[in-house]
C-alpha cells in the first residue's frame, strides 16, 4: 500500500508525448510534487501508426497531507483540464482543489478576490494570499461557501436585502 499522501495520475495524450515542462508546473501549482513519471505507448489498431501516450505520474502532496482520492478525483481532473486548455490560470490557488476540496469555480472566485485586493493597493502579494489560504484550507472553504451563499441564485436561504 501507498502512503495517504501519495497518488497516481494518468494523462492520456494522442499522437505524441506531452512536454513534461508544461505539465509539471501545473501539478506543482496544484499542491503536488512529481516523484516519477512512467510513459506508456498504446497503438490502438493493428497497422496503425497512431499512438496514444499514457503518462502515469507518481505524486505526493507538497505538505505531506493525506489525499481523499474518491472525494477529490472529479474536481482535480476538472481543474487540470481547465488549466491545460487555457480556461483557468495555473498558480498556487489551484492547490485548494486538494487541501480545501474546492471546485474550479470556487478557486476562480478566491483568485478574483486576491486580484481585486491587489488593485485596491492591499499590502499583500498574490503569493502571500495563495500561501495564507493554502495554510488555512478551512478558512478558504468558508470564504467560498460564504460567496456561494451570498451570490448563488440557486443557494437556499439566500439573504436578499432590498435597499429603499
mmCIF file with all atom_site columns, C-alpha atoms in Angstrom:
data_model
loop_
_atom_site.group_PDB
_atom_site.id
_atom_site.type_symbol
_atom_site.label_atom_id
_atom_site.label_alt_id
_atom_site.label_comp_id
_atom_site.label_asym_id
_atom_site.label_entity_id
_atom_site.label_seq_id
_atom_site.pdbx_PDB_ins_code
_atom_site.Cartn_x
_atom_site.Cartn_y
_atom_site.Cartn_z
_atom_site.occupancy
_atom_site.B_iso_or_equiv
_atom_site.pdbx_formal_charge
_atom_site.auth_seq_id
_atom_site.auth_comp_id
_atom_site.auth_asym_id
_atom_site.auth_atom_id
_atom_site.pdbx_PDB_model_num
ATOM 1   C CA . UNK A 1 1   ? 0.000   0.000  0.000   1.00 0.00 ? 1   UNK A CA 1
ATOM 2   C CA . UNK A 1 2   ? 0.980   3.572  -0.571  1.00 0.00 ? 2   UNK A CA 1
ATOM 3   C CA . UNK A 1 3   ? 1.075   6.402  1.919   1.00 0.00 ? 3   UNK A CA 1
ATOM 4   C CA . UNK A 1 4   ? -2.040  8.549  2.266   1.00 0.00 ? 4   UNK A CA 1
ATOM 5   C CA . UNK A 1 5   ? -0.251  11.493 0.658   1.00 0.00 ? 5   UNK A CA 1
ATOM 6   C CA . UNK A 1 6   ? 0.761   9.535  -2.473  1.00 0.00 ? 6   UNK A CA 1
ATOM 7   C CA . UNK A 1 7   ? -1.386  9.468  -5.601  1.00 0.00 ? 7   UNK A CA 1
ATOM 8   C CA . UNK A 1 8   ? -1.059  8.370  -9.205  1.00 0.00 ? 8   UNK A CA 1
ATOM 9   C CA . UNK A 1 9   ? -2.439  10.498 -12.012 1.00 0.00 ? 9   UNK A CA 1
ATOM 10  C CA . UNK A 1 10  ? -2.647  9.355  -15.622 1.00 0.00 ? 10  UNK A CA 1
ATOM 11  C CA . UNK A 1 11  ? -2.801  11.707 -18.576 1.00 0.00 ? 11  UNK A CA 1
ATOM 12  C CA . UNK A 1 12  ? -3.786  10.303 -21.968 1.00 0.00 ? 12  UNK A CA 1
ATOM 13  C CA . UNK A 1 13  ? -2.484  12.254 -24.953 1.00 0.00 ? 13  UNK A CA 1
ATOM 14  C CA . UNK A 1 14  ? -2.876  11.446 -28.652 1.00 0.00 ? 14  UNK A CA 1
ATOM 15  C CA . UNK A 1 15  ? -0.089  11.241 -31.226 1.00 0.00 ? 15  UNK A CA 1
ATOM 16  C CA . UNK A 1 16  ? 2.948   12.284 -29.165 1.00 0.00 ? 16  UNK A CA 1
ATOM 17  C CA . UNK A 1 17  ? 4.269   12.618 -25.622 1.00 0.00 ? 17  UNK A CA 1
ATOM 18  C CA . UNK A 1 18  ? 3.297   15.648 -23.567 1.00 0.00 ? 18  UNK A CA 1
ATOM 19  C CA . UNK A 1 19  ? 6.083   18.121 -22.888 1.00 0.00 ? 19  UNK A CA 1
ATOM 20  C CA . UNK A 1 20  ? 6.825   17.438 -19.225 1.00 0.00 ? 20  UNK A CA 1
ATOM 21  C CA . UNK A 1 21  ? 7.932   21.052 -18.757 1.00 0.00 ? 21  UNK A CA 1
ATOM 22  C CA . UNK A 1 22  ? 4.303   22.069 -19.493 1.00 0.00 ? 22  UNK A CA 1
ATOM 23  C CA . UNK A 1 23  ? 2.703   19.533 -17.142 1.00 0.00 ? 23  UNK A CA 1
ATOM 24  C CA . UNK A 1 24  ? 4.988   19.562 -14.088 1.00 0.00 ? 24  UNK A CA 1
ATOM 25  C CA . UNK A 1 25  ? 4.431   23.232 -13.120 1.00 0.00 ? 25  UNK A CA 1
ATOM 26  C CA . UNK A 1 26  ? 0.647   22.692 -13.334 1.00 0.00 ? 26  UNK A CA 1
ATOM 27  C CA . UNK A 1 27  ? 0.827   19.733 -10.954 1.00 0.00 ? 27  UNK A CA 1
ATOM 28  C CA . UNK A 1 28  ? 3.120   21.652 -8.595  1.00 0.00 ? 28  UNK A CA 1
ATOM 29  C CA . UNK A 1 29  ? 0.668   24.591 -8.582  1.00 0.00 ? 29  UNK A CA 1
ATOM 30  C CA . UNK A 1 30  ? -1.982  22.048 -7.544  1.00 0.00 ? 30  UNK A CA 1
ATOM 31  C CA . UNK A 1 31  ? -0.006  21.350 -4.362  1.00 0.00 ? 31  UNK A CA 1
ATOM 32  C CA . UNK A 1 32  ? 1.882   18.269 -5.522  1.00 0.00 ? 32  UNK A CA 1
ATOM 33  C CA . UNK A 1 33  ? 5.451   17.135 -6.035  1.00 0.00 ? 33  UNK A CA 1
ATOM 34  C CA . UNK A 1 34  ? 6.102   14.893 -9.023  1.00 0.00 ? 34  UNK A CA 1
ATOM 35  C CA . UNK A 1 35  ? 8.113   11.870 -7.864  1.00 0.00 ? 35  UNK A CA 1
ATOM 36  C CA . UNK A 1 36  ? 8.134   9.845  -11.070 1.00 0.00 ? 36  UNK A CA 1
ATOM 37  C CA . UNK A 1 37  ? 6.563   9.521  -14.495 1.00 0.00 ? 37  UNK A CA 1
ATOM 38  C CA . UNK A 1 38  ? 6.110   6.234  -16.322 1.00 0.00 ? 38  UNK A CA 1
ATOM 39  C CA . UNK A 1 39  ? 5.270   6.648  -20.014 1.00 0.00 ? 39  UNK A CA 1
ATOM 40  C CA . UNK A 1 40  ? 3.334   4.016  -21.960 1.00 0.00 ? 40  UNK A CA 1
ATOM 41  C CA . UNK A 1 41  ? 2.677   3.900  -25.695 1.00 0.00 ? 41  UNK A CA 1
ATOM 42  C CA . UNK A 1 42  ? -0.592  2.347  -26.854 1.00 0.00 ? 42  UNK A CA 1
ATOM 43  C CA . UNK A 1 43  ? -1.215  1.520  -30.502 1.00 0.00 ? 43  UNK A CA 1
ATOM 44  C CA . UNK A 1 44  ? -4.996  1.175  -30.879 1.00 0.00 ? 44  UNK A CA 1
ATOM 45  C CA . UNK A 1 45  ? -5.014  -0.502 -34.321 1.00 0.00 ? 45  UNK A CA 1
ATOM 46  C CA . UNK A 1 46  ? -3.020  -3.414 -35.764 1.00 0.00 ? 46  UNK A CA 1
ATOM 47  C CA . UNK A 1 47  ? -1.451  -1.453 -38.600 1.00 0.00 ? 47  UNK A CA 1
ATOM 48  C CA . UNK A 1 48  ? -1.975  1.902  -37.017 1.00 0.00 ? 48  UNK A CA 1
ATOM 49  C CA . UNK A 1 49  ? 0.746   4.498  -36.916 1.00 0.00 ? 49  UNK A CA 1
ATOM 50  C CA . UNK A 1 50  ? -1.480  6.374  -34.490 1.00 0.00 ? 50  UNK A CA 1
ATOM 51  C CA . UNK A 1 51  ? -0.439  6.184  -30.872 1.00 0.00 ? 51  UNK A CA 1
ATOM 52  C CA . UNK A 1 52  ? -1.859  7.238  -27.556 1.00 0.00 ? 52  UNK A CA 1
ATOM 53  C CA . UNK A 1 53  ? 0.637   8.256  -24.918 1.00 0.00 ? 53  UNK A CA 1
ATOM 54  C CA . UNK A 1 54  ? -0.188  7.480  -21.319 1.00 0.00 ? 54  UNK A CA 1
ATOM 55  C CA . UNK A 1 55  ? 1.797   9.464  -18.783 1.00 0.00 ? 55  UNK A CA 1
ATOM 56  C CA . UNK A 1 56  ? 1.473   7.829  -15.372 1.00 0.00 ? 56  UNK A CA 1
ATOM 57  C CA . UNK A 1 57  ? 2.630   10.336 -12.745 1.00 0.00 ? 57  UNK A CA 1
ATOM 58  C CA . UNK A 1 58  ? 3.598   9.402  -9.195  1.00 0.00 ? 58  UNK A CA 1
ATOM 59  C CA . UNK A 1 59  ? 2.771   12.345 -6.941  1.00 0.00 ? 59  UNK A CA 1
ATOM 60  C CA . UNK A 1 60  ? 2.896   13.301 -3.277  1.00 0.00 ? 60  UNK A CA 1
ATOM 61  C CA . UNK A 1 61  ? 1.305   16.275 -1.577  1.00 0.00 ? 61  UNK A CA 1
ATOM 62  C CA . UNK A 1 62  ? 3.813   19.048 -1.030  1.00 0.00 ? 62  UNK A CA 1
ATOM 63  C CA . UNK A 1 63  ? 2.787   19.499 2.614   1.00 0.00 ? 63  UNK A CA 1
ATOM 64  C CA . UNK A 1 64  ? 2.509   15.766 3.376   1.00 0.00 ? 64  UNK A CA 1
ATOM 65  C CA . UNK A 1 65  ? -1.261  15.921 3.918   1.00 0.00 ? 65  UNK A CA 1
ATOM 66  C CA . UNK A 1 66  ? -3.454  12.966 3.034   1.00 0.00 ? 66  UNK A CA 1
ATOM 67  C CA . UNK A 1 67  ? -5.499  12.923 -0.181  1.00 0.00 ? 67  UNK A CA 1
ATOM 68  C CA . UNK A 1 68  ? -9.042  11.542 -0.307  1.00 0.00 ? 68  UNK A CA 1
ATOM 69  C CA . UNK A 1 69  ? -8.842  10.332 -3.905  1.00 0.00 ? 69  UNK A CA 1
ATOM 70  C CA . UNK A 1 70  ? -12.512 9.381  -4.181  1.00 0.00 ? 70  UNK A CA 1
ATOM 71  C CA . UNK A 1 71  ? -13.649 12.771 -2.872  1.00 0.00 ? 71  UNK A CA 1
ATOM 72  C CA . UNK A 1 72  ? -11.238 14.913 -4.883  1.00 0.00 ? 72  UNK A CA 1
ATOM 73  C CA . UNK A 1 73  ? -10.852 12.979 -8.171  1.00 0.00 ? 73  UNK A CA 1
ATOM 74  C CA . UNK A 1 74  ? -13.526 14.783 -10.241 1.00 0.00 ? 74  UNK A CA 1
ATOM 75  C CA . UNK A 1 75  ? -12.569 18.275 -9.024  1.00 0.00 ? 75  UNK A CA 1
ATOM 76  C CA . UNK A 1 76  ? -8.861  17.563 -9.569  1.00 0.00 ? 76  UNK A CA 1
ATOM 77  C CA . UNK A 1 77  ? -9.475  16.318 -13.133 1.00 0.00 ? 77  UNK A CA 1
ATOM 78  C CA . UNK A 1 78  ? -11.650 19.363 -13.851 1.00 0.00 ? 78  UNK A CA 1
ATOM 79  C CA . UNK A 1 79  ? -9.019  21.842 -12.601 1.00 0.00 ? 79  UNK A CA 1
ATOM 80  C CA . UNK A 1 80  ? -6.218  20.077 -14.507 1.00 0.00 ? 80  UNK A CA 1
ATOM 81  C CA . UNK A 1 81  ? -8.265  20.002 -17.720 1.00 0.00 ? 81  UNK A CA 1
ATOM 82  C CA . UNK A 1 82  ? -9.284  23.664 -17.475 1.00 0.00 ? 82  UNK A CA 1
ATOM 83  C CA . UNK A 1 83  ? -5.700  24.769 -16.840 1.00 0.00 ? 83  UNK A CA 1
ATOM 84  C CA . UNK A 1 84  ? -4.420  22.573 -19.692 1.00 0.00 ? 84  UNK A CA 1
ATOM 85  C CA . UNK A 1 85  ? -6.969  24.063 -22.110 1.00 0.00 ? 85  UNK A CA 1
ATOM 86  C CA . UNK A 1 86  ? -6.226  27.643 -21.027 1.00 0.00 ? 86  UNK A CA 1
ATOM 87  C CA . UNK A 1 87  ? -9.614  28.171 -19.349 1.00 0.00 ? 87  UNK A CA 1
ATOM 88  C CA . UNK A 1 88  ? -8.112  28.680 -15.904 1.00 0.00 ? 88  UNK A CA 1
ATOM 89  C CA . UNK A 1 89  ? -4.870  30.143 -14.586 1.00 0.00 ? 89  UNK A CA 1
ATOM 90  C CA . UNK A 1 90  ? -2.131  27.962 -13.146 1.00 0.00 ? 90  UNK A CA 1
ATOM 91  C CA . UNK A 1 91  ? -0.988  29.340 -9.812  1.00 0.00 ? 91  UNK A CA 1
ATOM 92  C CA . UNK A 1 92  ? -0.862  28.443 -6.132  1.00 0.00 ? 92  UNK A CA 1
ATOM 93  C CA . UNK A 1 93  ? -4.623  28.912 -5.687  1.00 0.00 ? 93  UNK A CA 1
ATOM 94  C CA . UNK A 1 94  ? -5.093  25.619 -7.554  1.00 0.00 ? 94  UNK A CA 1
ATOM 95  C CA . UNK A 1 95  ? -3.650  23.737 -4.559  1.00 0.00 ? 95  UNK A CA 1
ATOM 96  C CA . UNK A 1 96  ? -7.001  24.443 -2.858  1.00 0.00 ? 96  UNK A CA 1
ATOM 97  C CA . UNK A 1 97  ? -8.579  21.714 -5.010  1.00 0.00 ? 97  UNK A CA 1
ATOM 98  C CA . UNK A 1 98  ? -6.886  19.139 -2.758  1.00 0.00 ? 98  UNK A CA 1
ATOM 99  C CA . UNK A 1 99  ? -6.246  20.987 0.505   1.00 0.00 ? 99  UNK A CA 1
ATOM 100 C CA . UNK A 1 100 ? -9.698  22.590 0.841   1.00 0.00 ? 100 UNK A CA 1
ATOM 101 C CA . UNK A 1 101 ? -11.707 20.380 -1.531  1.00 0.00 ? 101 UNK A CA 1
ATOM 102 C CA . UNK A 1 102 ? -12.699 23.377 -3.644  1.00 0.00 ? 102 UNK A CA 1
ATOM 103 C CA . UNK A 1 103 ? -14.165 23.183 -7.133  1.00 0.00 ? 103 UNK A CA 1
ATOM 104 C CA . UNK A 1 104 ? -12.701 25.129 -10.042 1.00 0.00 ? 104 UNK A CA 1
ATOM 105 C CA . UNK A 1 105 ? -15.291 27.932 -9.830  1.00 0.00 ? 105 UNK A CA 1
ATOM 106 C CA . UNK A 1 106 ? -14.608 28.422 -6.107  1.00 0.00 ? 106 UNK A CA 1
ATOM 107 C CA . UNK A 1 107 ? -10.877 28.623 -6.773  1.00 0.00 ? 107 UNK A CA 1
ATOM 108 C CA . UNK A 1 108 ? -11.534 31.180 -9.514  1.00 0.00 ? 108 UNK A CA 1
ATOM 109 C CA . UNK A 1 109 ? -13.594 33.297 -7.078  1.00 0.00 ? 109 UNK A CA 1
ATOM 110 C CA . UNK A 1 110 ? -10.792 33.304 -4.477  1.00 0.00 ? 110 UNK A CA 1
ATOM 111 C CA . UNK A 1 111 ? -8.270  34.204 -7.193  1.00 0.00 ? 111 UNK A CA 1
ATOM 112 C CA . UNK A 1 112 ? -10.533 37.081 -8.284  1.00 0.00 ? 112 UNK A CA 1
ATOM 113 C CA . UNK A 1 113 ? -10.781 38.311 -4.672  1.00 0.00 ? 113 UNK A CA 1
ATOM 114 C CA . UNK A 1 114 ? -6.982  38.317 -4.440  1.00 0.00 ? 114 UNK A CA 1
ATOM 115 C CA . UNK A 1 115 ? -6.626  40.234 -7.708  1.00 0.00 ? 115 UNK A CA 1
ATOM 116 C CA . UNK A 1 116 ? -9.222  42.740 -6.525  1.00 0.00 ? 116 UNK A CA 1
ATOM 117 C CA . UNK A 1 117 ? -7.330  43.231 -3.265  1.00 0.00 ? 117 UNK A CA 1
ATOM 118 C CA . UNK A 1 118 ? -4.127  43.818 -5.249  1.00 0.00 ? 118 UNK A CA 1
ATOM 119 C CA . UNK A 1 119 ? -5.916  46.535 -7.266  1.00 0.00 ? 119 UNK A CA 1
ATOM 120 C CA . UNK A 1 120 ? -7.016  48.254 -4.052  1.00 0.00 ? 120 UNK A CA 1
ATOM 121 C CA . UNK A 1 121 ? -3.348  48.509 -3.037  1.00 0.00 ? 121 UNK A CA 1
ATOM 122 C CA . UNK A 1 122 ? -3.681  45.930 -0.282  1.00 0.00 ? 122 UNK A CA 1
ATOM 123 C CA . UNK A 1 123 ? -0.186  45.256 1.091   1.00 0.00 ? 123 UNK A CA 1
ATOM 124 C CA . UNK A 1 124 ? -0.354  41.502 0.356   1.00 0.00 ? 124 UNK A CA 1
ATOM 125 C CA . UNK A 1 125 ? 1.237   39.876 -2.686  1.00 0.00 ? 125 UNK A CA 1
ATOM 126 C CA . UNK A 1 126 ? -0.642  37.208 -4.616  1.00 0.00 ? 126 UNK A CA 1
ATOM 127 C CA . UNK A 1 127 ? 1.943   34.671 -3.447  1.00 0.00 ? 127 UNK A CA 1
ATOM 128 C CA . UNK A 1 128 ? 1.274   35.661 0.168   1.00 0.00 ? 128 UNK A CA 1
ATOM 129 C CA . UNK A 1 129 ? -2.503  35.280 -0.287  1.00 0.00 ? 129 UNK A CA 1
ATOM 130 C CA . UNK A 1 130 ? -2.043  31.895 -2.001  1.00 0.00 ? 130 UNK A CA 1
ATOM 131 C CA . UNK A 1 131 ? 0.049   30.697 0.947   1.00 0.00 ? 131 UNK A CA 1
ATOM 132 C CA . UNK A 1 132 ? -2.319  32.178 3.557   1.00 0.00 ? 132 UNK A CA 1
ATOM 133 C CA . UNK A 1 133 ? -5.330  30.374 2.076   1.00 0.00 ? 133 UNK A CA 1
ATOM 134 C CA . UNK A 1 134 ? -3.293  27.238 1.383   1.00 0.00 ? 134 UNK A CA 1
ATOM 135 C CA . UNK A 1 135 ? -2.173  27.116 5.023   1.00 0.00 ? 135 UNK A CA 1
ATOM 136 C CA . UNK A 1 136 ? -5.765  27.660 6.185   1.00 0.00 ? 136 UNK A CA 1
ATOM 137 C CA . UNK A 1 137 ? -7.916  25.431 3.971   1.00 0.00 ? 137 UNK A CA 1
ATOM 138 C CA . UNK A 1 138 ? -10.888 25.624 6.366   1.00 0.00 ? 138 UNK A CA 1
ATOM 139 C CA . UNK A 1 139 ? -10.916 29.421 6.008   1.00 0.00 ? 139 UNK A CA 1
ATOM 140 C CA . UNK A 1 140 ? -10.614 29.145 2.217   1.00 0.00 ? 140 UNK A CA 1
ATOM 141 C CA . UNK A 1 141 ? -13.591 26.779 2.174   1.00 0.00 ? 141 UNK A CA 1
ATOM 142 C CA . UNK A 1 142 ? -15.586 29.095 4.440   1.00 0.00 ? 142 UNK A CA 1
ATOM 143 C CA . UNK A 1 143 ? -14.925 32.081 2.148   1.00 0.00 ? 143 UNK A CA 1
ATOM 144 C CA . UNK A 1 144 ? -16.008 30.035 -0.881  1.00 0.00 ? 144 UNK A CA 1
ATOM 145 C CA . UNK A 1 145 ? -19.198 28.898 0.920   1.00 0.00 ? 145 UNK A CA 1
ATOM 146 C CA . UNK A 1 146 ? -19.952 32.465 2.003   1.00 0.00 ? 146 UNK A CA 1
ATOM 147 C CA . UNK A 1 147 ? -19.607 33.685 -1.584  1.00 0.00 ? 147 UNK A CA 1
ATOM 148 C CA . UNK A 1 148 ? -21.927 30.921 -2.788  1.00 0.00 ? 148 UNK A CA 1
ATOM 149 C CA . UNK A 1 149 ? -24.484 31.561 -0.041  1.00 0.00 ? 149 UNK A CA 1
ATOM 150 C CA . UNK A 1 150 ? -24.487 35.272 -0.819  1.00 0.00 ? 150 UNK A CA 1
ATOM 151 C CA . UNK A 1 151 ? -24.412 35.265 -4.623  1.00 0.00 ? 151 UNK A CA 1
ATOM 152 C CA . UNK A 1 152 ? -25.546 31.884 -5.988  1.00 0.00 ? 152 UNK A CA 1
ATOM 153 C CA . UNK A 1 153 ? -29.163 32.346 -7.155  1.00 0.00 ? 153 UNK A CA 1
ATOM 154 C CA . UNK A 1 154 ? -29.798 28.632 -6.505  1.00 0.00 ? 154 UNK A CA 1
ATOM 155 C CA . UNK A 1 155 ? -28.489 28.740 -2.930  1.00 0.00 ? 155 UNK A CA 1
ATOM 156 C CA . UNK A 1 156 ? -31.112 28.068 -0.275  1.00 0.00 ? 156 UNK A CA 1
ATOM 157 C CA . UNK A 1 157 ? -31.807 30.724 2.353   1.00 0.00 ? 157 UNK A CA 1
ATOM 158 C CA . UNK A 1 158 ? -30.032 33.373 0.339   1.00 0.00 ? 158 UNK A CA 1
ATOM 159 C CA . UNK A 1 159 ? -30.061 36.704 2.106   1.00 0.00 ? 159 UNK A CA 1
ATOM 160 C CA . UNK A 1 160 ? -31.951 39.082 -0.093  1.00 0.00 ? 160 UNK A CA 1
ATOM 161 C CA . UNK A 1 161 ? -31.612 42.641 1.022   1.00 0.00 ? 161 UNK A CA 1
ATOM 162 C CA . UNK A 1 162 ? -33.588 45.307 -0.756  1.00 0.00 ? 162 UNK A CA 1
ATOM 163 C CA . UNK A 1 163 ? -32.487 48.881 -0.305  1.00 0.00 ? 163 UNK A CA 1
ATOM 164 C CA . UNK A 1 164 ? -35.163 51.581 -0.453  1.00 0.00 ? 164 UNK A CA 1
#
